[in-house]
Amino acid sequence: MRISVLTGAGISAESGLKTFRDSNGLWEGHDVMEVASPQGFAQNPELVLDFYNQRRRQLLEVEPNAAHLALASIEKSFDVSIITQNVDDLHERAGSTEVLHLHGELLKVRSTYDENLILDWREDLHLGDFCEHNSQLRPHIVWFGEAVPMIEEAIRKVEISEIIIIVGTSMQVYPAAGLIQYANPESQIYFVDPNPSLTSTDRIKVFSEKATAGVPKVIEEIKSF
Ligand code: APR
């Protein structure tokens, strides 16, 4: 059985990483457009690099939680694709082997000259850190207004899945939020979020709870199929 899992910031909240929209649109005290848009980077690159340096350091101090681990564990029984809006690597560290990052990865940087030149990066990134073409490196993050190149692959995965599990996302940011429209009409959808933006229907079963409580319940149910 094929399962696609669509995750958002909520799945990493219990690991200690803040969500985006639970604090008045501020992300760690910043206006999101200031630190997560090409315009913001053009206006104040030092601030943006510093912001992601702090996020990267914080990521290296936290651990995957029971929800990440539970999703990794079902790979033994099912064909699982994780499609995440998160830029952290907590799914990978939990053991998931197929993880598609729609919005980029915090532990990678890329050239501002050649977007396909992507490097692993665990240290701070500074102005003056250049790629081999002598161009500034930037976080490998999809900022607001930028294309989401992985969306086509994500659509293909959703289309062929019998089960879709959505965890911890406000479903406000497109194209990720539109993925559910590509689900096969026969598929069953589960949604785990303490403040869910969908309501239960014949096809959608909502668990209004935190990821570490709700995800294991969804998995119990799937295993009984
Ligand atoms: N378990 C599950 N869900 C939780 C938890 C938890 N412990 N705590 C909070 N949530 C839920 C909230 O109820 C909310 O619905 O997580 C969701 C977080 O929503 P957002 O902050 O909007 O995060 P997300 O949906 O991932 O944002 C999408 O927006 O800023 C951009 O690119 C960024 O990838 C991000 C995208």
PDB file of C-alpha atoms and ligand atoms in Angstrom:
ATOM      1  CA  MET A   1       0.000   0.000   0.000  1.00  0.00           C
ATOM      2  CA  ARG A   2       1.321   3.437  -0.938  1.00  0.00           C
ATOM      3  CA  ILE A   3       1.208   6.227   1.630  1.00  0.00           C
ATOM      4  CA  SER A   4       2.049   9.891   1.097  1.00  0.00           C
ATOM      5  CA  VAL A   5       2.656  11.926   4.242  1.00  0.00           C
ATOM      6  CA  LEU A   6       2.414  15.705   3.946  1.00  0.00           C
ATOM      7  CA  THR A   7       4.010  17.438   6.920  1.00  0.00           C
ATOM      8  CA  GLY A   8       4.306  21.036   8.081  1.00  0.00           C
ATOM      9  CA  ALA A   9       5.899  22.927  10.923  1.00  0.00           C
ATOM     10  CA  GLY A  10       3.527  21.375  13.488  1.00  0.00           C
ATOM     11  CA  ILE A  11       5.226  17.985  13.332  1.00  0.00           C
ATOM     12  CA  SER A  12       8.485  19.523  14.532  1.00  0.00           C
ATOM     13  CA  ALA A  13       6.874  21.737  17.197  1.00  0.00           C
ATOM     14  CA  GLU A  14       7.260  19.100  19.914  1.00  0.00           C
ATOM     15  CA  SER A  15      10.949  18.813  19.038  1.00  0.00           C
ATOM     16  CA  GLY A  16      11.266  22.477  20.005  1.00  0.00           C
ATOM     17  CA  LEU A  17      11.081  24.244  16.620  1.00  0.00           C
ATOM     18  CA  LYS A  18       8.556  27.063  16.411  1.00  0.00           C
ATOM     19  CA  THR A  19       5.761  27.000  13.841  1.00  0.00           C
ATOM     20  CA  PHE A  20       5.232  30.021  11.574  1.00  0.00           C
ATOM     21  CA  ARG A  21       1.664  31.109  12.135  1.00  0.00           C
ATOM     22  CA  ASP A  22       1.175  30.373  15.811  1.00  0.00           C
ATOM     23  CA  SER A  23       2.773  33.687  16.860  1.00  0.00           C
ATOM     24  CA  ASN A  24       0.960  36.480  15.002  1.00  0.00           C
ATOM     25  CA  GLY A  25       2.734  35.942  11.701  1.00  0.00           C
ATOM     26  CA  LEU A  26       6.096  36.546  13.305  1.00  0.00           C
ATOM     27  CA  TRP A  27       8.789  33.968  12.862  1.00  0.00           C
ATOM     28  CA  GLU A  28      11.132  34.079  15.844  1.00  0.00           C
ATOM     29  CA  GLY A  29      10.328  37.798  16.147  1.00  0.00           C
ATOM     30  CA  HIS A  30      10.725  38.670  12.469  1.00  0.00           C
ATOM     31  CA  ASP A  31       8.266  39.600   9.778  1.00  0.00           C
ATOM     32  CA  VAL A  32       8.273  36.558   7.501  1.00  0.00           C
ATOM     33  CA  MET A  33       8.838  38.671   4.351  1.00  0.00           C
ATOM     34  CA  GLU A  34      11.865  40.320   5.935  1.00  0.00           C
ATOM     35  CA  VAL A  35      13.717  37.033   6.364  1.00  0.00           C
ATOM     36  CA  ALA A  36      12.107  34.700   3.834  1.00  0.00           C
ATOM     37  CA  SER A  37      11.848  36.530   0.524  1.00  0.00           C
ATOM     38  CA  PRO A  38      14.281  37.469  -2.270  1.00  0.00           C
ATOM     39  CA  GLN A  39      13.472  41.144  -1.573  1.00  0.00           C
ATOM     40  CA  GLY A  40      14.353  40.724   2.087  1.00  0.00           C
ATOM     41  CA  PHE A  41      17.667  39.123   1.125  1.00  0.00           C
ATOM     42  CA  ALA A  42      18.438  41.935  -1.338  1.00  0.00           C
ATOM     43  CA  GLN A  43      17.645  44.579   1.276  1.00  0.00           C
ATOM     44  CA  ASN A  44      19.502  43.111   4.206  1.00  0.00           C
ATOM     45  CA  PRO A  45      21.485  39.988   3.339  1.00  0.00           C
ATOM     46  CA  GLU A  46      23.368  40.011   6.633  1.00  0.00           C
ATOM     47  CA  LEU A  47      20.150  39.881   8.653  1.00  0.00           C
ATOM     48  CA  VAL A  48      18.785  37.039   6.507  1.00  0.00           C
ATOM     49  CA  LEU A  49      21.994  34.984   6.730  1.00  0.00           C
ATOM     50  CA  ASP A  50      22.140  35.544  10.467  1.00  0.00           C
ATOM     51  CA  PHE A  51      18.516  34.498  10.828  1.00  0.00           C
ATOM     52  CA  TYR A  52      19.151  31.198   9.041  1.00  0.00           C
ATOM     53  CA  ASN A  53      22.395  30.723  10.965  1.00  0.00           C
ATOM     54  CA  GLN A  54      20.359  30.817  14.160  1.00  0.00           C
ATOM     55  CA  ARG A  55      17.779  28.407  12.717  1.00  0.00           C
ATOM     56  CA  ARG A  56      20.593  26.040  11.630  1.00  0.00           C
ATOM     57  CA  ARG A  57      22.259  26.107  15.049  1.00  0.00           C
ATOM     58  CA  GLN A  58      18.922  25.478  16.740  1.00  0.00           C
ATOM     59  CA  LEU A  59      18.187  22.554  14.406  1.00  0.00           C
ATOM     60  CA  LEU A  60      21.475  20.900  15.331  1.00  0.00           C
ATOM     61  CA  GLU A  61      20.405  20.959  18.985  1.00  0.00           C
ATOM     62  CA  VAL A  62      16.980  19.322  18.650  1.00  0.00           C
ATOM     63  CA  GLU A  63      15.949  15.738  18.037  1.00  0.00           C
ATOM     64  CA  PRO A  64      13.198  13.993  16.076  1.00  0.00           C
ATOM     65  CA  ASN A  65      10.090  13.301  18.167  1.00  0.00           C
ATOM     66  CA  ALA A  66       7.744  10.322  18.443  1.00  0.00           C
ATOM     67  CA  ALA A  67       5.742  11.443  15.400  1.00  0.00           C
ATOM     68  CA  HIS A  68       8.797  11.531  13.114  1.00  0.00           C
ATOM     69  CA  LEU A  69       9.910   8.159  14.509  1.00  0.00           C
ATOM     70  CA  ALA A  70       6.489   6.557  14.076  1.00  0.00           C
ATOM     71  CA  LEU A  71       6.339   7.648  10.428  1.00  0.00           C
ATOM     72  CA  ALA A  72       9.802   6.204   9.808  1.00  0.00           C
ATOM     73  CA  SER A  73       8.838   2.905  11.433  1.00  0.00           C
ATOM     74  CA  ILE A  74       5.967   2.180   9.012  1.00  0.00           C
ATOM     75  CA  GLU A  75       8.391   1.894   6.096  1.00  0.00           C
ATOM     76  CA  LYS A  76       8.720  -1.756   7.140  1.00  0.00           C
ATOM     77  CA  SER A  77       5.096  -2.381   6.224  1.00  0.00           C
ATOM     78  CA  PHE A  78       4.212   0.252   3.601  1.00  0.00           C
ATOM     79  CA  ASP A  79       5.621   2.164   0.670  1.00  0.00           C
ATOM     80  CA  VAL A  80       5.962   5.596   2.328  1.00  0.00           C
ATOM     81  CA  SER A  81       6.828   8.968   0.786  1.00  0.00           C
ATOM     82  CA  ILE A  82       7.258  11.934   3.069  1.00  0.00           C
ATOM     83  CA  ILE A  83       6.494  15.262   1.409  1.00  0.00           C
ATOM     84  CA  THR A  84       7.480  17.988   3.834  1.00  0.00           C
ATOM     85  CA  GLN A  85       7.212  21.759   3.858  1.00  0.00           C
ATOM     86  CA  ASN A  86       9.804  21.754   6.618  1.00  0.00           C
ATOM     87  CA  VAL A  87      13.405  22.699   6.030  1.00  0.00           C
ATOM     88  CA  ASP A  88      14.648  20.677   9.010  1.00  0.00           C
ATOM     89  CA  ASP A  89      16.137  17.185   8.669  1.00  0.00           C
ATOM     90  CA  LEU A  90      14.157  15.548  11.486  1.00  0.00           C
ATOM     91  CA  HIS A  91      12.381  13.068   9.182  1.00  0.00           C
ATOM     92  CA  GLU A  92      15.737  11.886   7.842  1.00  0.00           C
ATOM     93  CA  ARG A  93      17.246  11.637  11.325  1.00  0.00           C
ATOM     94  CA  ALA A  94      14.214   9.630  12.458  1.00  0.00           C
ATOM     95  CA  GLY A  95      15.025   7.130   9.687  1.00  0.00           C
ATOM     96  CA  SER A  96      12.666   8.003   6.842  1.00  0.00           C
ATOM     97  CA  THR A  97      14.409   7.192   3.574  1.00  0.00           C
ATOM     98  CA  GLU A  98      12.184   8.948   1.036  1.00  0.00           C
ATOM     99  CA  VAL A  99      11.817  12.601   2.009  1.00  0.00           C
ATOM    100  CA  LEU A 100      10.938  15.302  -0.494  1.00  0.00           C
ATOM    101  CA  HIS A 101      11.536  18.857   0.751  1.00  0.00           C
ATOM    102  CA  LEU A 102       9.140  21.240  -0.981  1.00  0.00           C
ATOM    103  CA  HIS A 103      10.646  24.361   0.618  1.00  0.00           C
ATOM    104  CA  GLY A 104      14.323  23.479   0.654  1.00  0.00           C
ATOM    105  CA  GLU A 105      16.736  22.342   3.343  1.00  0.00           C
ATOM    106  CA  LEU A 106      18.370  24.285   6.136  1.00  0.00           C
ATOM    107  CA  LEU A 107      21.503  22.128   6.083  1.00  0.00           C
ATOM    108  CA  LYS A 108      22.215  22.995   2.456  1.00  0.00           C
ATOM    109  CA  VAL A 109      23.266  26.203   0.720  1.00  0.00           C
ATOM    110  CA  ARG A 110      23.319  27.089  -2.935  1.00  0.00           C
ATOM    111  CA  SER A 111      25.074  29.412  -5.333  1.00  0.00           C
ATOM    112  CA  THR A 112      23.361  32.685  -6.264  1.00  0.00           C
ATOM    113  CA  TYR A 113      24.937  32.223  -9.723  1.00  0.00           C
ATOM    114  CA  ASP A 114      23.863  28.635 -10.423  1.00  0.00           C
ATOM    115  CA  GLU A 115      20.818  27.388  -8.504  1.00  0.00           C
ATOM    116  CA  ASN A 116      21.767  23.785  -9.246  1.00  0.00           C
ATOM    117  CA  LEU A 117      25.053  24.171  -7.398  1.00  0.00           C
ATOM    118  CA  ILE A 118      23.996  22.954  -3.945  1.00  0.00           C
ATOM    119  CA  LEU A 119      26.338  22.195  -1.049  1.00  0.00           C
ATOM    120  CA  ASP A 120      25.891  20.530   2.347  1.00  0.00           C
ATOM    121  CA  TRP A 121      26.379  23.174   5.051  1.00  0.00           C
ATOM    122  CA  ARG A 122      26.270  22.752   8.828  1.00  0.00           C
ATOM    123  CA  GLU A 123      28.203  25.874   9.856  1.00  0.00           C
ATOM    124  CA  ASP A 124      27.195  29.531   9.881  1.00  0.00           C
ATOM    125  CA  LEU A 125      26.967  31.127   6.427  1.00  0.00           C
ATOM    126  CA  HIS A 126      28.464  34.619   6.017  1.00  0.00           C
ATOM    127  CA  LEU A 127      28.641  37.369   3.421  1.00  0.00           C
ATOM    128  CA  GLY A 128      31.787  36.542   1.462  1.00  0.00           C
ATOM    129  CA  ASP A 129      31.232  32.766   1.490  1.00  0.00           C
ATOM    130  CA  PHE A 130      31.433  32.150  -2.251  1.00  0.00           C
ATOM    131  CA  CYS A 131      30.769  29.246  -4.589  1.00  0.00           C
ATOM    132  CA  GLU A 132      33.333  28.068  -7.151  1.00  0.00           C
ATOM    133  CA  HIS A 133      32.042  30.782  -9.540  1.00  0.00           C
ATOM    134  CA  ASN A 134      32.911  33.469  -6.976  1.00  0.00           C
ATOM    135  CA  SER A 135      29.257  34.200  -6.244  1.00  0.00           C
ATOM    136  CA  GLN A 136      27.692  34.542  -2.825  1.00  0.00           C
ATOM    137  CA  LEU A 137      26.177  31.395  -1.328  1.00  0.00           C
ATOM    138  CA  ARG A 138      22.612  31.639   0.014  1.00  0.00           C
ATOM    139  CA  PRO A 139      20.419  29.321   2.093  1.00  0.00           C
ATOM    140  CA  HIS A 140      18.876  26.483   0.045  1.00  0.00           C
ATOM    141  CA  ILE A 141      15.411  27.623   1.012  1.00  0.00           C
ATOM    142  CA  VAL A 142      12.396  28.326  -1.194  1.00  0.00           C
ATOM    143  CA  TRP A 143      11.473  31.867  -0.248  1.00  0.00           C
ATOM    144  CA  PHE A 144       8.099  33.525  -0.765  1.00  0.00           C
ATOM    145  CA  GLY A 145       7.599  34.328  -4.432  1.00  0.00           C
ATOM    146  CA  GLU A 146      10.088  31.673  -5.602  1.00  0.00           C
ATOM    147  CA  ALA A 147       9.262  28.575  -7.638  1.00  0.00           C
ATOM    148  CA  VAL A 148       8.687  25.240  -5.895  1.00  0.00           C
ATOM    149  CA  PRO A 149      10.531  22.864  -8.209  1.00  0.00           C
ATOM    150  CA  MET A 150       9.702  19.694  -6.246  1.00  0.00           C
ATOM    151  CA  ILE A 151       5.944  20.163  -6.543  1.00  0.00           C
ATOM    152  CA  GLU A 152       5.596  18.062  -9.730  1.00  0.00           C
ATOM    153  CA  GLU A 153       7.229  15.064  -8.086  1.00  0.00           C
ATOM    154  CA  ALA A 154       5.043  15.574  -5.016  1.00  0.00           C
ATOM    155  CA  ILE A 155       1.898  15.593  -7.161  1.00  0.00           C
ATOM    156  CA  ARG A 156       2.915  12.306  -8.793  1.00  0.00           C
ATOM    157  CA  LYS A 157       3.381  10.699  -5.371  1.00  0.00           C
ATOM    158  CA  VAL A 158       0.047  11.942  -4.048  1.00  0.00           C
ATOM    159  CA  GLU A 159      -1.796  10.765  -7.174  1.00  0.00           C
ATOM    160  CA  ILE A 160      -0.697   7.153  -6.751  1.00  0.00           C
ATOM    161  CA  SER A 161      -1.224   6.892  -2.983  1.00  0.00           C
ATOM    162  CA  GLU A 162      -4.019   4.911  -1.367  1.00  0.00           C
ATOM    163  CA  ILE A 163      -3.552   6.789   1.904  1.00  0.00           C
ATOM    164  CA  ILE A 164      -2.592  10.421   2.554  1.00  0.00           C
ATOM    165  CA  ILE A 165      -1.577  11.506   6.053  1.00  0.00           C
ATOM    166  CA  ILE A 166      -1.338  15.255   6.686  1.00  0.00           C
ATOM    167  CA  VAL A 167       0.357  16.424   9.884  1.00  0.00           C
ATOM    168  CA  GLY A 168       0.805  19.867  11.445  1.00  0.00           C
ATOM    169  CA  THR A 169       0.184  22.312   8.656  1.00  0.00           C
ATOM    170  CA  SER A 170      -2.125  25.319   8.459  1.00  0.00           C
ATOM    171  CA  MET A 171      -2.707  24.502   4.749  1.00  0.00           C
ATOM    172  CA  GLN A 172      -2.311  28.185   3.916  1.00  0.00           C
ATOM    173  CA  VAL A 173       0.702  28.123   1.641  1.00  0.00           C
ATOM    174  CA  TYR A 174       0.370  27.088  -1.982  1.00  0.00           C
ATOM    175  CA  PRO A 175       1.215  25.055  -3.957  1.00  0.00           C
ATOM    176  CA  ALA A 176       1.733  22.652  -1.016  1.00  0.00           C
ATOM    177  CA  ALA A 177      -1.788  23.204   0.325  1.00  0.00           C
ATOM    178  CA  GLY A 178      -3.220  22.299  -3.090  1.00  0.00           C
ATOM    179  CA  LEU A 179      -1.601  18.840  -3.158  1.00  0.00           C
ATOM    180  CA  ILE A 180      -4.652  17.247  -1.561  1.00  0.00           C
ATOM    181  CA  GLN A 181      -6.631  18.063  -4.711  1.00  0.00           C
ATOM    182  CA  TYR A 182      -4.539  15.521  -6.584  1.00  0.00           C
ATOM    183  CA  ALA A 183      -5.452  12.668  -4.249  1.00  0.00           C
ATOM    184  CA  ASN A 184      -7.143   9.711  -5.878  1.00  0.00           C
ATOM    185  CA  PRO A 185     -10.905   9.932  -5.089  1.00  0.00           C
ATOM    186  CA  GLU A 186     -10.686   6.400  -3.639  1.00  0.00           C
ATOM    187  CA  SER A 187      -7.927   7.331  -1.216  1.00  0.00           C
ATOM    188  CA  GLN A 188      -8.379   7.815   2.517  1.00  0.00           C
ATOM    189  CA  ILE A 189      -7.053  11.031   4.058  1.00  0.00           C
ATOM    190  CA  TYR A 190      -5.992  11.514   7.683  1.00  0.00           C
ATOM    191  CA  PHE A 191      -5.266  14.926   9.181  1.00  0.00           C
ATOM    192  CA  VAL A 192      -3.491  15.390  12.526  1.00  0.00           C
ATOM    193  CA  ASP A 193      -3.379  18.937  13.912  1.00  0.00           C
ATOM    194  CA  PRO A 194      -4.519  20.402  17.264  1.00  0.00           C
ATOM    195  CA  ASN A 195      -6.050  23.312  15.360  1.00  0.00           C
ATOM    196  CA  PRO A 196      -7.134  21.614  12.129  1.00  0.00           C
ATOM    197  CA  SER A 197      -8.053  23.595   9.023  1.00  0.00           C
ATOM    198  CA  LEU A 198     -10.095  20.699   7.580  1.00  0.00           C
ATOM    199  CA  THR A 199     -13.187  19.035   8.994  1.00  0.00           C
ATOM    200  CA  SER A 200     -13.962  15.322   8.932  1.00  0.00           C
ATOM    201  CA  THR A 201     -15.883  13.936   5.948  1.00  0.00           C
ATOM    202  CA  ASP A 202     -16.375  10.417   4.545  1.00  0.00           C
ATOM    203  CA  ARG A 203     -12.874  10.564   3.127  1.00  0.00           C
ATOM    204  CA  ILE A 204     -11.096  12.777   5.619  1.00  0.00           C
ATOM    205  CA  LYS A 205     -10.607  11.680   9.196  1.00  0.00           C
ATOM    206  CA  VAL A 206      -9.390  14.473  11.453  1.00  0.00           C
ATOM    207  CA  PHE A 207      -7.476  13.898  14.696  1.00  0.00           C
ATOM    208  CA  SER A 208      -7.521  17.214  16.577  1.00  0.00           C
ATOM    209  CA  GLU A 209      -4.400  16.600  18.579  1.00  0.00           C
ATOM    210  CA  LYS A 210      -0.682  17.062  18.687  1.00  0.00           C
ATOM    211  CA  ALA A 211       1.474  15.070  16.308  1.00  0.00           C
ATOM    212  CA  THR A 212       3.057  12.788  18.920  1.00  0.00           C
ATOM    213  CA  ALA A 213      -0.411  11.719  20.113  1.00  0.00           C
ATOM    214  CA  GLY A 214      -2.286  11.667  16.797  1.00  0.00           C
ATOM    215  CA  VAL A 215       0.217  10.112  14.413  1.00  0.00           C
ATOM    216  CA  PRO A 216       0.523   6.809  16.346  1.00  0.00           C
ATOM    217  CA  LYS A 217      -3.297   6.581  16.366  1.00  0.00           C
ATOM    218  CA  VAL A 218      -3.457   7.012  12.592  1.00  0.00           C
ATOM    219  CA  ILE A 219      -0.816   4.336  12.191  1.00  0.00           C
ATOM    220  CA  GLU A 220      -2.700   1.907  14.451  1.00  0.00           C
ATOM    221  CA  GLU A 221      -5.745   2.401  12.259  1.00  0.00           C
ATOM    222  CA  ILE A 222      -3.860   1.891   9.009  1.00  0.00           C
ATOM    223  CA  LYS A 223      -2.221  -1.267  10.296  1.00  0.00           C
ATOM    224  CA  SER A 224      -5.629  -2.798  10.981  1.00  0.00           C
ATOM    225  CA  PHE A 225      -6.641  -2.492   7.283  1.00  0.00           C
TER     226      PHE A 225
HETATM  227  N1  APR B   1       1.417  18.818  16.465  1.00  0.00           N
HETATM  228  C1  APR B   1       0.775  18.968  15.261  1.00  0.00           C
HETATM  229  N2  APR B   1       0.460  20.158  14.741  1.00  0.00           N
HETATM  230  C2  APR B   1       0.775  21.263  15.457  1.00  0.00           C
HETATM  231  C3  APR B   1       1.428  21.194  16.703  1.00  0.00           C
HETATM  232  C4  APR B   1       1.752  19.901  17.217  1.00  0.00           C
HETATM  233  N3  APR B   1       2.371  19.721  18.394  1.00  0.00           N
HETATM  234  N4  APR B   1       1.608  22.470  17.161  1.00  0.00           N
HETATM  235  C5  APR B   1       1.083  23.290  16.225  1.00  0.00           C
HETATM  236  N5  APR B   1       0.566  22.578  15.199  1.00  0.00           N
HETATM  237  C6  APR B   1      -0.088  23.021  13.960  1.00  0.00           C
HETATM  238  C7  APR B   1      -0.828  24.347  14.043  1.00  0.00           C
HETATM  239  O1  APR B   1      -2.150  24.139  14.548  1.00  0.00           O
HETATM  240  C8  APR B   1      -0.837  24.783  12.579  1.00  0.00           C
HETATM  241  O2  APR B   1      -1.974  24.286  11.890  1.00  0.00           O
HETATM  242  O3  APR B   1       0.910  23.217  13.005  1.00  0.00           O
HETATM  243  C9  APR B   1       0.427  24.124  12.014  1.00  0.00           C
HETATM  244  C10 APR B   1       1.537  25.070  11.714  1.00  0.00           C
HETATM  245  O4  APR B   1       1.149  25.943  10.694  1.00  0.00           O
HETATM  246  P1  APR B   1       2.174  26.973  10.045  1.00  0.00           P
HETATM  247  O5  APR B   1       2.901  27.659  11.129  1.00  0.00           O
HETATM  248  O6  APR B   1       1.426  27.793   9.071  1.00  0.00           O
HETATM  249  O7  APR B   1       3.223  26.020   9.310  1.00  0.00           O
HETATM  250  P2  APR B   1       3.152  25.368   7.865  1.00  0.00           P
HETATM  251  O8  APR B   1       1.754  24.988   7.505  1.00  0.00           O
HETATM  252  O9  APR B   1       4.186  24.306   7.827  1.00  0.00           O
HETATM  253  O10 APR B   1       3.607  26.569   6.959  1.00  0.00           O
HETATM  254  C11 APR B   1       3.773  26.371   5.585  1.00  0.00           C
HETATM  255  O11 APR B   1       4.718  28.537   5.276  1.00  0.00           O
HETATM  256  O12 APR B   1       6.126  30.135   6.201  1.00  0.00           O
HETATM  257  C12 APR B   1       5.981  29.190   5.218  1.00  0.00           C
HETATM  258  O13 APR B   1       7.608  28.043   4.014  1.00  0.00           O
HETATM  259  C13 APR B   1       7.035  28.133   5.296  1.00  0.00           C
HETATM  260  O14 APR B   1       6.891  25.748   5.047  1.00  0.00           O
HETATM  261  C14 APR B   1       6.265  26.890   5.627  1.00  0.00           C
HETATM  262  C15 APR B   1       4.906  27.168   5.021  1.00  0.00           C
END
